[in-house]
mmCIF file of C-alpha atoms and ligand atoms in Angstrom:
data_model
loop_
_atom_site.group_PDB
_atom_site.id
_atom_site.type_symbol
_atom_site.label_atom_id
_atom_site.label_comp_id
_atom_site.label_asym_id
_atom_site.label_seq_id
_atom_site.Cartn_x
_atom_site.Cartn_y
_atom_site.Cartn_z
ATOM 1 C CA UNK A 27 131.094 -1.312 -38.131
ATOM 2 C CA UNK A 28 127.956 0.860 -38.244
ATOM 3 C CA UNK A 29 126.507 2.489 -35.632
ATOM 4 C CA UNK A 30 122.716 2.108 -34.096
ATOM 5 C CA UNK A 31 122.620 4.206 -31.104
ATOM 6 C CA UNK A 32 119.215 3.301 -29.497
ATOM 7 C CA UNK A 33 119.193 6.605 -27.287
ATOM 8 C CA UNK A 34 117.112 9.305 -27.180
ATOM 9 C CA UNK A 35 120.081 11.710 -26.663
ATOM 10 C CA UNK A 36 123.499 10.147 -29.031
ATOM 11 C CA UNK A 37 125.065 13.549 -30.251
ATOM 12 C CA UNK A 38 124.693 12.132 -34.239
ATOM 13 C CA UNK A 39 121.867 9.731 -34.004
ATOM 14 C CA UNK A 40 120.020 10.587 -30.675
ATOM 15 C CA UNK A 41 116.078 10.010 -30.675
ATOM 16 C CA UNK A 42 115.884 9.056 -34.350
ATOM 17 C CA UNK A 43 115.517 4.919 -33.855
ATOM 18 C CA UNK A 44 113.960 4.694 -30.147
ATOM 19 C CA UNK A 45 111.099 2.600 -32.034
ATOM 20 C CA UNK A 46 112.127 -0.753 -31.902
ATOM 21 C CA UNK A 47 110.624 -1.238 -35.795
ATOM 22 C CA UNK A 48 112.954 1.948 -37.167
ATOM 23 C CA UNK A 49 115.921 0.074 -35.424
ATOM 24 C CA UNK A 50 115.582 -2.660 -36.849
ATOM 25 C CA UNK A 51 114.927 -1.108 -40.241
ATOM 26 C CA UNK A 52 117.851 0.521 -40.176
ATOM 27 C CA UNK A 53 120.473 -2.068 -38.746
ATOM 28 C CA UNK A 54 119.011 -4.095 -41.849
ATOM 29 C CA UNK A 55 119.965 -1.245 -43.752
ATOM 30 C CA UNK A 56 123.476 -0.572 -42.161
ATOM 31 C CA UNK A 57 123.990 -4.259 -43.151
ATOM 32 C CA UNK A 58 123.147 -3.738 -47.269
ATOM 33 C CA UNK A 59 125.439 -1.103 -47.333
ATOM 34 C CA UNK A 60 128.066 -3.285 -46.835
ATOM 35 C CA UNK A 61 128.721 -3.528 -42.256
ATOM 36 C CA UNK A 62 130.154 -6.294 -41.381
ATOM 37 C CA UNK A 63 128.770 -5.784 -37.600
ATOM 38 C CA UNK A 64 125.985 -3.052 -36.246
ATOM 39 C CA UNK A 65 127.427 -1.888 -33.086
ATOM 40 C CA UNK A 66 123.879 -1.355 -30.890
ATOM 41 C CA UNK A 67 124.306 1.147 -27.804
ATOM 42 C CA UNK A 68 121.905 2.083 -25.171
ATOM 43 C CA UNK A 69 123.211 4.511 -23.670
ATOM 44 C CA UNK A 70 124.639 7.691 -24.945
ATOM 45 C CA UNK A 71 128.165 8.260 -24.190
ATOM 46 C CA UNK A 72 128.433 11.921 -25.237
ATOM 47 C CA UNK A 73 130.303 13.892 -22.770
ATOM 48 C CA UNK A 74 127.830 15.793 -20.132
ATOM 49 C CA UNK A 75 125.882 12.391 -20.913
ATOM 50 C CA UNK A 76 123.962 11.233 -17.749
ATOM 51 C CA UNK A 77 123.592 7.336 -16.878
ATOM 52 C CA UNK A 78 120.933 5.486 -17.132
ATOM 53 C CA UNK A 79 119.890 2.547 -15.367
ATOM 54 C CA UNK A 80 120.487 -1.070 -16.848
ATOM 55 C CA UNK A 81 117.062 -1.790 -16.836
ATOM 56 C CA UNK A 82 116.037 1.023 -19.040
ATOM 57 C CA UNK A 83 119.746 0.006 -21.550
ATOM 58 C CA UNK A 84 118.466 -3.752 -21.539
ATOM 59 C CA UNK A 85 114.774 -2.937 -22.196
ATOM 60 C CA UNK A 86 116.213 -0.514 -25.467
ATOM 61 C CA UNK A 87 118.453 -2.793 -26.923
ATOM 62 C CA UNK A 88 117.368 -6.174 -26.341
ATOM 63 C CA UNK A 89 113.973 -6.595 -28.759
ATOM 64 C CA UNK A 90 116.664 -4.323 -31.486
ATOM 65 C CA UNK A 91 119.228 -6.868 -31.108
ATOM 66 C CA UNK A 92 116.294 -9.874 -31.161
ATOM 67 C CA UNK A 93 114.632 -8.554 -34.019
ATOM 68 C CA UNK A 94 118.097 -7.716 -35.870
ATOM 69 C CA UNK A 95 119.355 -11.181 -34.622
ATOM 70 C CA UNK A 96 116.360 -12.701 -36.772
ATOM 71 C CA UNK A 97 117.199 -11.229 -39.984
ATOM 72 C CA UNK A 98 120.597 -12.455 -39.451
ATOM 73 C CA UNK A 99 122.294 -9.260 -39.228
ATOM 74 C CA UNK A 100 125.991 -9.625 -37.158
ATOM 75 C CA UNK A 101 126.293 -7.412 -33.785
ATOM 76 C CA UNK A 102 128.319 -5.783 -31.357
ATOM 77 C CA UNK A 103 126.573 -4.816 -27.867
ATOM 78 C CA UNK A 104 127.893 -0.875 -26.944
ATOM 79 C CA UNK A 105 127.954 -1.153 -23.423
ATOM 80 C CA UNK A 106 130.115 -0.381 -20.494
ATOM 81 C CA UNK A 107 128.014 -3.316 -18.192
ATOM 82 C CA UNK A 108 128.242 -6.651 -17.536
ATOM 83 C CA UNK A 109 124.792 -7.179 -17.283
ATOM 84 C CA UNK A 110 123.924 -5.343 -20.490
ATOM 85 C CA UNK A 111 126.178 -7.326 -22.088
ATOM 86 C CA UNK A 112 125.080 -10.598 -21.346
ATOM 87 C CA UNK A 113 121.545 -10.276 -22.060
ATOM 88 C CA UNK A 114 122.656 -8.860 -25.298
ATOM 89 C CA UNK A 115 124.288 -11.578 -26.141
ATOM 90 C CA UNK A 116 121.737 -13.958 -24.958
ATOM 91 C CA UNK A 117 119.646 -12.681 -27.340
ATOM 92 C CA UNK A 118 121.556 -12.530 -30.597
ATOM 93 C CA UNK A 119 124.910 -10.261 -30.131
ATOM 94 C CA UNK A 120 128.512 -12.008 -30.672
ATOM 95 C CA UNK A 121 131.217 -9.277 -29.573
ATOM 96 C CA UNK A 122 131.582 -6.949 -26.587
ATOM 97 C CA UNK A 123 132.200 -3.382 -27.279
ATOM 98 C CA UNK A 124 133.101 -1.675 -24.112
ATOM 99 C CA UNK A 125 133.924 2.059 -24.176
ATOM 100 C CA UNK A 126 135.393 1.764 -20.903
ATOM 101 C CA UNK A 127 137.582 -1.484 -21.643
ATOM 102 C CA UNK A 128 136.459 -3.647 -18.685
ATOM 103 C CA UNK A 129 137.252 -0.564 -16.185
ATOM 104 C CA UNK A 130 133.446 0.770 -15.918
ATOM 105 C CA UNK A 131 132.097 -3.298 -14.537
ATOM 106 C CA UNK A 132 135.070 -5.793 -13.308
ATOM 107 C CA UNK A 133 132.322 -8.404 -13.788
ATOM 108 C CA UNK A 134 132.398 -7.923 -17.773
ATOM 109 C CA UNK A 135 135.821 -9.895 -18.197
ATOM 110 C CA UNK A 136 133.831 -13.039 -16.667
ATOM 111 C CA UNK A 137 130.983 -12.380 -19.164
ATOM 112 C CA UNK A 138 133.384 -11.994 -22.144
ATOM 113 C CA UNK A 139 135.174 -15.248 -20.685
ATOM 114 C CA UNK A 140 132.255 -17.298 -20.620
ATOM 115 C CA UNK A 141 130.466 -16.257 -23.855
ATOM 116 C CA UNK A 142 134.453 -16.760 -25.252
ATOM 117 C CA UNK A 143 133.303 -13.827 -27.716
ATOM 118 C CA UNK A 144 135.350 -10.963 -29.467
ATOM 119 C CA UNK A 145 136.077 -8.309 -26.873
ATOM 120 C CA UNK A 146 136.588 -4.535 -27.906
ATOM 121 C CA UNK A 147 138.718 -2.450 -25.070
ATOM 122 C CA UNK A 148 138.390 1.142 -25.912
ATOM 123 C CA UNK A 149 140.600 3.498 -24.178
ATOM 124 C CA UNK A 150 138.640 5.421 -21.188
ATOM 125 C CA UNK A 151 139.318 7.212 -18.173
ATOM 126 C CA UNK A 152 135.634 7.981 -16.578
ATOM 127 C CA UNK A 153 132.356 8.273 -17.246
ATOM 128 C CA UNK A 154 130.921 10.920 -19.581
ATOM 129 C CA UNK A 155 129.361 12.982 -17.082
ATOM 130 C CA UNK A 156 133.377 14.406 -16.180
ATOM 131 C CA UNK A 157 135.419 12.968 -19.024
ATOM 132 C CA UNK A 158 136.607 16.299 -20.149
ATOM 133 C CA UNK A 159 138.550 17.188 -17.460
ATOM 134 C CA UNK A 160 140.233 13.601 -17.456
ATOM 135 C CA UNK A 161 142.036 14.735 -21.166
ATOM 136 C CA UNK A 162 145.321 15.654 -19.368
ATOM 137 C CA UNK A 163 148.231 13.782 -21.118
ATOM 138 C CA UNK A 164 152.059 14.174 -21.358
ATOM 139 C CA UNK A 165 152.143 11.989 -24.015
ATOM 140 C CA UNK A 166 148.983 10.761 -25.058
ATOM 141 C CA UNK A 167 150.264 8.392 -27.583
ATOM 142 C CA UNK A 168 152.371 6.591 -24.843
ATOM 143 C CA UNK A 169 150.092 7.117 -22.367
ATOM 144 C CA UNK A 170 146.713 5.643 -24.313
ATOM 145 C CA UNK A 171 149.056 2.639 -25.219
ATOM 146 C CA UNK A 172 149.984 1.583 -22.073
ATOM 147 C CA UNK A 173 146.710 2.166 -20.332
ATOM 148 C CA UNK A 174 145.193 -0.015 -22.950
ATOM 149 C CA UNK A 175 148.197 -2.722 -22.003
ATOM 150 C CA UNK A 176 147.209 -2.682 -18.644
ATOM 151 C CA UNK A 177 143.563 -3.290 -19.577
ATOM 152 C CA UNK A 178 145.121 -6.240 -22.008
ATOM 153 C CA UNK A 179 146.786 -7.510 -18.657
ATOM 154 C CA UNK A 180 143.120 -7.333 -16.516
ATOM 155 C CA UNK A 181 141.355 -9.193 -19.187
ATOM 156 C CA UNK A 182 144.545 -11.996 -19.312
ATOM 157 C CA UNK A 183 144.180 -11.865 -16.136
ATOM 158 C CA UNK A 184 140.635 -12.822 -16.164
ATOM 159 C CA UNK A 185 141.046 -15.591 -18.069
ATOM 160 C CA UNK A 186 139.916 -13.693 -21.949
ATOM 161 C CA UNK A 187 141.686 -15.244 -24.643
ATOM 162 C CA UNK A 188 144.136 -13.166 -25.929
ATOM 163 C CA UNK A 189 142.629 -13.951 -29.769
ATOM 164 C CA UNK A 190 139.391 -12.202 -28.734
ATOM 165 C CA UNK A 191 140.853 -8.748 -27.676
ATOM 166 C CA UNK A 192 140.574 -6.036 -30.102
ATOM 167 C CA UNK A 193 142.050 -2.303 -28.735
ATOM 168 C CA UNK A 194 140.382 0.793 -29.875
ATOM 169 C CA UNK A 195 142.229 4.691 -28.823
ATOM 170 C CA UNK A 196 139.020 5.664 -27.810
ATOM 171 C CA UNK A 197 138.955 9.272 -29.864
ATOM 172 C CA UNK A 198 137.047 11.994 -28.233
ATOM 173 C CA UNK A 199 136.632 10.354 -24.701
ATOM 174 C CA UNK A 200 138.889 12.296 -22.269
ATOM 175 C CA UNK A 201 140.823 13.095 -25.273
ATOM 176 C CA UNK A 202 140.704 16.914 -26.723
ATOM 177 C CA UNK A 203 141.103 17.316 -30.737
ATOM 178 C CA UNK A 204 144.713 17.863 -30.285
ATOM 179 C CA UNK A 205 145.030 14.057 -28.898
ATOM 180 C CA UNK A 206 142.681 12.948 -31.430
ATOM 181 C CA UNK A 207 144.782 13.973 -34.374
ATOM 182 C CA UNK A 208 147.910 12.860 -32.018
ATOM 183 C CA UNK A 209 146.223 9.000 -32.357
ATOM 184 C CA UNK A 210 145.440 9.244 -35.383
ATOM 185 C CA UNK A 211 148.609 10.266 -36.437
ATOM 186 C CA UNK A 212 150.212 8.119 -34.185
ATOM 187 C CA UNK A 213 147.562 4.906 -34.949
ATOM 188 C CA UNK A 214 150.528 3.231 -36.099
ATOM 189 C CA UNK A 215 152.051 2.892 -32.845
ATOM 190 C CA UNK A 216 148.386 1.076 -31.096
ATOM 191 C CA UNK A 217 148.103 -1.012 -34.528
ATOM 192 C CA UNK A 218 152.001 -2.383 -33.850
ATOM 193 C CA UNK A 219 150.808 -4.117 -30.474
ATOM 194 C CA UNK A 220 149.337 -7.153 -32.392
ATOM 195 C CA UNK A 221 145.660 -6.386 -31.297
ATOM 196 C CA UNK A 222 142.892 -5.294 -34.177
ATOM 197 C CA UNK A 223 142.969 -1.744 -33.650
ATOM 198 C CA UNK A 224 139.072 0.287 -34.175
ATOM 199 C CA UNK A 225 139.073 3.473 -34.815
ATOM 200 C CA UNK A 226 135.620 5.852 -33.995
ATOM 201 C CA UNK A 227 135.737 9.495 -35.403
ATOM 202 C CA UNK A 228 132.684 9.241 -36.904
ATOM 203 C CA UNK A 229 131.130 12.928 -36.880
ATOM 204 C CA UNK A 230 132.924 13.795 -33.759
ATOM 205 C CA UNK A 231 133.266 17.147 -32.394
ATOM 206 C CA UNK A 232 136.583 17.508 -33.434
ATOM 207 C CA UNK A 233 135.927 17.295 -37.054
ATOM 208 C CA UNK A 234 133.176 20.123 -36.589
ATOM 209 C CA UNK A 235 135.934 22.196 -35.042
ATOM 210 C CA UNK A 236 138.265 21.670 -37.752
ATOM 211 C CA UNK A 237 135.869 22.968 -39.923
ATOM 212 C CA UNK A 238 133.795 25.613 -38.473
ATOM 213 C CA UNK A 239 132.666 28.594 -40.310
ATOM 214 C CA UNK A 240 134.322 31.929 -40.405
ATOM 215 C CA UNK A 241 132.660 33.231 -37.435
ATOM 216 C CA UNK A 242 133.771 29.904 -35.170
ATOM 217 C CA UNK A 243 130.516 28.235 -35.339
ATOM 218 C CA UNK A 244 131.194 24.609 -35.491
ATOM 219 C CA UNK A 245 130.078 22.383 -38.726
ATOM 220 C CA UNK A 246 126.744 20.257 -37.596
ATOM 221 C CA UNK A 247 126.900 16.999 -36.772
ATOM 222 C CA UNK A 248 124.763 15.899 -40.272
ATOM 223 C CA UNK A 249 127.992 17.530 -42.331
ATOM 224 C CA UNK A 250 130.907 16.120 -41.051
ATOM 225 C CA UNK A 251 130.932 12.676 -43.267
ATOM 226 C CA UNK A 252 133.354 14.113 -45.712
ATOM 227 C CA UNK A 253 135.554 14.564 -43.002
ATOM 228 C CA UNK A 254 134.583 11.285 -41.662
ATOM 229 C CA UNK A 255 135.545 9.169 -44.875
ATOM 230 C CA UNK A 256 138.914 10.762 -45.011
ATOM 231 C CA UNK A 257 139.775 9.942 -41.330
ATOM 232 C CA UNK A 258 138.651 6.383 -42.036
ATOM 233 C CA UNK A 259 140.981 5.601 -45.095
ATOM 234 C CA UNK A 260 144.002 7.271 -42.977
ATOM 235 C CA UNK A 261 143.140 4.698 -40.475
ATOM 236 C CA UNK A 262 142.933 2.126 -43.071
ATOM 237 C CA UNK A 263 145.955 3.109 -44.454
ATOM 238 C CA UNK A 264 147.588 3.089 -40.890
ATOM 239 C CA UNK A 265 146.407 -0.558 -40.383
ATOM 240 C CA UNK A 266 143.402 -0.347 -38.452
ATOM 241 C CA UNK A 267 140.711 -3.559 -38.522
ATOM 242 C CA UNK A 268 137.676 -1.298 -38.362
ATOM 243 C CA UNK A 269 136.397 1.641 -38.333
ATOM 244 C CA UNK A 270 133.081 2.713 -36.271
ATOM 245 C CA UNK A 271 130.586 5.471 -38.408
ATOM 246 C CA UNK A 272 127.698 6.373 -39.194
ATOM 247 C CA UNK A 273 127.764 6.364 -42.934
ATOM 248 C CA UNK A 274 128.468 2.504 -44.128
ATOM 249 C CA UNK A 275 127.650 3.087 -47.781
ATOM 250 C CA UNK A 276 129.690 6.092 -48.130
ATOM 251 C CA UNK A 277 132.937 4.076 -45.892
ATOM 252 C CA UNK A 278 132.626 1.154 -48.074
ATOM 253 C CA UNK A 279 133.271 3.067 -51.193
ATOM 254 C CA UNK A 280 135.994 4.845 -49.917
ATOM 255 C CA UNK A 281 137.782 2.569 -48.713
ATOM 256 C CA UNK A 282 137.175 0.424 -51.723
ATOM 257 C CA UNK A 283 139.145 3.053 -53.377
ATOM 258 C CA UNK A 284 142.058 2.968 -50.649
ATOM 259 C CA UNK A 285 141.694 -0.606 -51.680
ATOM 260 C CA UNK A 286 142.011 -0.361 -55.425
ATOM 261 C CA UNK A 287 145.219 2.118 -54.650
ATOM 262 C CA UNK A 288 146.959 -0.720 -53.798
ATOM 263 C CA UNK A 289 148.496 1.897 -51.191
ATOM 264 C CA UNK A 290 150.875 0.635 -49.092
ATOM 265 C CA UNK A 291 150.482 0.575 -45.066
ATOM 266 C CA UNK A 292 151.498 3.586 -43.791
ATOM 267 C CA UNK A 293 154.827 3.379 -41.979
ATOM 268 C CA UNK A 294 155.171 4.710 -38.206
ATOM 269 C CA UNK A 295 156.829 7.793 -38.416
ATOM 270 C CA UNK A 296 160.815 8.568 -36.299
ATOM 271 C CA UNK A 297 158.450 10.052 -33.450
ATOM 272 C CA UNK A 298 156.544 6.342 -33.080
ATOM 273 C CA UNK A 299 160.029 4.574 -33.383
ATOM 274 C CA UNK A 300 161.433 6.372 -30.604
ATOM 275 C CA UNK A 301 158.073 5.043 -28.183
ATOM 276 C CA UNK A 302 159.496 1.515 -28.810
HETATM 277 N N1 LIG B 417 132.385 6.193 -29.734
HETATM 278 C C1 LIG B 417 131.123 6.330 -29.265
HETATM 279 C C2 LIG B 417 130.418 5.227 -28.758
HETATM 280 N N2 LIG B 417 130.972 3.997 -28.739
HETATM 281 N N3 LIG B 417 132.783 2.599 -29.211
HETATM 282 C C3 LIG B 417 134.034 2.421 -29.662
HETATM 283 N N4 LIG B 417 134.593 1.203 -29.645
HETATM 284 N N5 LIG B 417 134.768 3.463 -30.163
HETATM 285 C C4 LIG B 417 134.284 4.735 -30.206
HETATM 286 O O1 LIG B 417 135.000 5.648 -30.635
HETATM 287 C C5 LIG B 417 132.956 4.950 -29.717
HETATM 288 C C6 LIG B 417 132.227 3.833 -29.225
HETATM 289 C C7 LIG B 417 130.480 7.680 -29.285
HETATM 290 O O2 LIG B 417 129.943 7.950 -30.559
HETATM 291 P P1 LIG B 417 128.375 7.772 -30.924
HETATM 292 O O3 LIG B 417 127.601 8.641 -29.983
HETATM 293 O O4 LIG B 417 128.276 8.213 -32.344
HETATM 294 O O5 LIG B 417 127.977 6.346 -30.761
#
């Protein structure tokens, strides 16, 4: 899945495809390099991120997804509303990605109902603007699980096809980097569920963390895809159905080489065992 954040503010691609023409271009190009779906956002979710209204999300990604739609290029709609969603998909998007897995807009299980499209339930527990302090966990492995059951049982519930659900840990979203490398050493226990599991590090603040500079200075955001490719092949590895970046030329090849490997799935580890 590549990413084409249509927001003046995304932490990795913020303000560099707010022209309708540019997004386009470069959906097309997320496409060549081998995406099997653009994921299209219009509203930044990095935390401290403000809202903004659905007007303003529809009027960014609609014309991208219209014009993206035309060249035949396959899409997800990034968005936490119902609304969003459905004039996203009127005009050319086929799955739901919603960061806040149907907990931000009750109405968006109806929508995903109706359009009887893929649905992507990301694990969430508020909106950017306070997310950070949400990142208290016991277990966050156990905990992320069965918070993403219970939004498995609310889209049942609302009458979603079980088929269409796919479950995604939600990394860096009320999650610090200690319960992002928990999950994603852990992925093993979300992909054992029976859902497609995604999996979103791509240039994350955690991976600048891991590896800042000698004096603590964090590595920018443009200099984390090394970092990036590795995290996707250990999610490959651990059975994951996608993974979410930035970079779809570089992904492809690595995980064309995780491919060649022949490398077996990952096995959950004694500590995942024990969660059953
Ligand atoms: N991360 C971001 C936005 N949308 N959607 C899913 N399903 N999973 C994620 O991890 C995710 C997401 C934030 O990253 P961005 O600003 O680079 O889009």
């Amino acid at each position: 899945m590549g990413i084409l954040n249509v927001t003046p503010d995304s932490f990795s691609d913020g303000g560099r495809y707010t022209d309708v023409d540019t997004a386009v271009e470069h959906g097309i190009e997320l496409r060549l390099a081998g995406a099997d779906i653009v994921d299209i956002g219009g509203e930044s979710t990095r935390p401290g991120a403000e809202r903004v209204d659905a007007e303003t999300e529809i009027a960014r990604v609609v014309p991208v997804i219209s014009g993206l739609a035309a060249a035949g290029v396959p899409m997800s709609i990034d968005t936490t509303r119902a609304r969003v969603a459905e004039a996203a998909l009127a005009a050319g998007a086929t799955v739901i990605n919603d960061v806040s897995g149907g907990l931000a807009d009750r109405a968006m299980a109806a929508v995903a109902r109706d359009a009887g499209c893929p649905w992507i339930l990301m694990h969430w527990r508020g909106h950017s603007r306070n997310m950070n302090s949400l990142a208290v966990y016991h277990d966050v492995v156990t905990e992320v699980r069965d918070e993403l059951l219970e939004r498995v049982d609310e889209a049942l519930a609302g009458g979603v096809d079980r088929g269409q659900i796919i479950l995604d840990p939600g990394l860096g979203f009320a999650k610090n980097a200690e319960h992002n490398w928990q999950l994603t050493r852990h992925l093993g226990v979300l992909v054992d569920l029976g859902f497609p599991v995604l999996f979103g590090a791509s240039r994350k603040t955690y991976l600048g963390r891991l590896l800042a500079d000698r004096d603590g200075n964090p590595r920018p955001v443009g200099e984390r895809e090394a970092a990036t490719l590795a995290t996707s092949v250990l999610a490959a590895a651990a059975g994951a159905w996608g993974v979410r970046v930035h970079d779809v030329g570089g992904t492809a090849d690595a995980l064309a080489v995780w491919r060649a490997s022949g490398a077996p799935r990952l096995a959950p580890d004694e500590a995942d065992k024990s969660k059953e």
